[in-house]
Amino acid sequence: MFVRHPSAPSIDPRIAEALSQVCTSTLGHLRDHGFPRGLTPNARPLKFVGTAVTVRLPHLDSTAVHVAVDDLRPGDVLVVEQSGDEQRSCFGGLVSFTAKTRGAVGAVIDGRINDIEEMAGYGFPAYSRGIAAHTTRISGIEGSINVPVSIGGVVVAPGDVVFADSDGVAILDPAEALEIAAVLKKKEDAEIPAREAIAAGGRISDYSGAAKYFA
């Protein structure tokens, strides 16, 4: 069965602007959920923030990816679940070219990717479980577009914020994203005087509070 829902509203441009100035690893200091596991980027350095457009595939059949990618909007991120198939690639050169042409800012694939050199030539960033020559097919079996999906142990809903950089990927609720970005910026700004103090002979363990546990 094929299921297709409309794309969720695009995220507020202020969210993309604010998160593009901070790091996913700073968020990783503050929370444990929302980080898909086992994914790696196709290149570094890398950074993108956008609106999740989700696809669920039944292992072999990538029909829904081709339909979804045609309708991507500027600022979208294609997010694909492959129903546990981590070995096949559903995302290659022509699909990445289409995504780039439509204005998508990245992709997160819970499976593998192919045509890696071609994709690099387009400068299109993607997180995946690696590279594979063995691919999915257009089989017309089933697929779903803009439904909740599971990516590396994280549920991603259509319209969620996909926040990615060279360190990893985080999934955020749009309602909390601006507040989180402000917290991350404050934390990162606080490290500026810490670096100056350390350069002058200070101790990182004093700054972090670790020293007190060895007093």
mmCIF file of N, CA and C in Angstrom, residues 15 64 68 71 94 99 155-156 164 171 186 190:
data_model
loop_
_atom_site.group_PDB
_atom_site.id
_atom_site.type_symbol
_atom_site.label_atom_id
_atom_site.label_comp_id
_atom_site.label_asym_id
_atom_site.label_seq_id
_atom_site.Cartn_x
_atom_site.Cartn_y
_atom_site.Cartn_z
ATOM 1 N N ILE A 15 14.967 29.582 12.965
ATOM 2 C CA ILE A 15 15.496 28.358 13.560
ATOM 3 C C ILE A 15 16.752 27.906 12.816
ATOM 4 N N ALA A 64 8.861 5.193 -3.195
ATOM 5 C CA ALA A 64 8.438 6.378 -2.448
ATOM 6 C C ALA A 64 9.518 7.446 -2.385
ATOM 7 N N ALA A 68 8.883 11.296 -3.415
ATOM 8 C CA ALA A 68 9.088 12.326 -2.400
ATOM 9 C C ALA A 68 10.128 13.347 -2.822
ATOM 10 N N ASP A 71 9.170 16.391 -4.932
ATOM 11 C CA ASP A 71 8.383 17.462 -4.326
ATOM 12 C C ASP A 71 9.084 18.140 -3.149
ATOM 13 N N LEU A 94 21.491 10.382 -9.021
ATOM 14 C CA LEU A 94 20.383 11.115 -9.619
ATOM 15 C C LEU A 94 19.394 11.590 -8.568
ATOM 16 N N ALA A 99 17.344 16.204 -5.385
ATOM 17 C CA ALA A 99 17.169 16.879 -4.097
ATOM 18 C C ALA A 99 17.863 18.227 -4.087
ATOM 19 N N VAL A 155 12.525 8.600 16.781
ATOM 20 C CA VAL A 155 11.319 8.835 15.984
ATOM 21 C C VAL A 155 11.399 10.241 15.385
ATOM 22 N N VAL A 156 11.237 10.328 14.068
ATOM 23 C CA VAL A 156 11.248 11.606 13.359
ATOM 24 C C VAL A 156 9.874 11.816 12.745
ATOM 25 N N ALA A 164 22.110 19.167 11.770
ATOM 26 C CA ALA A 164 23.254 18.302 11.484
ATOM 27 C C ALA A 164 24.514 19.124 11.260
ATOM 28 N N ILE A 171 17.547 15.635 16.258
ATOM 29 C CA ILE A 171 16.170 15.893 15.835
ATOM 30 C C ILE A 171 15.485 16.696 16.930
ATOM 31 N N LYS A 186 24.633 30.467 24.359
ATOM 32 C CA LYS A 186 25.117 30.966 25.647
ATOM 33 C C LYS A 186 26.227 30.068 26.182
ATOM 34 N N ALA A 190 30.276 31.068 26.612
ATOM 35 C CA ALA A 190 30.924 30.995 27.925
ATOM 36 C C ALA A 190 32.297 30.334 27.838
#
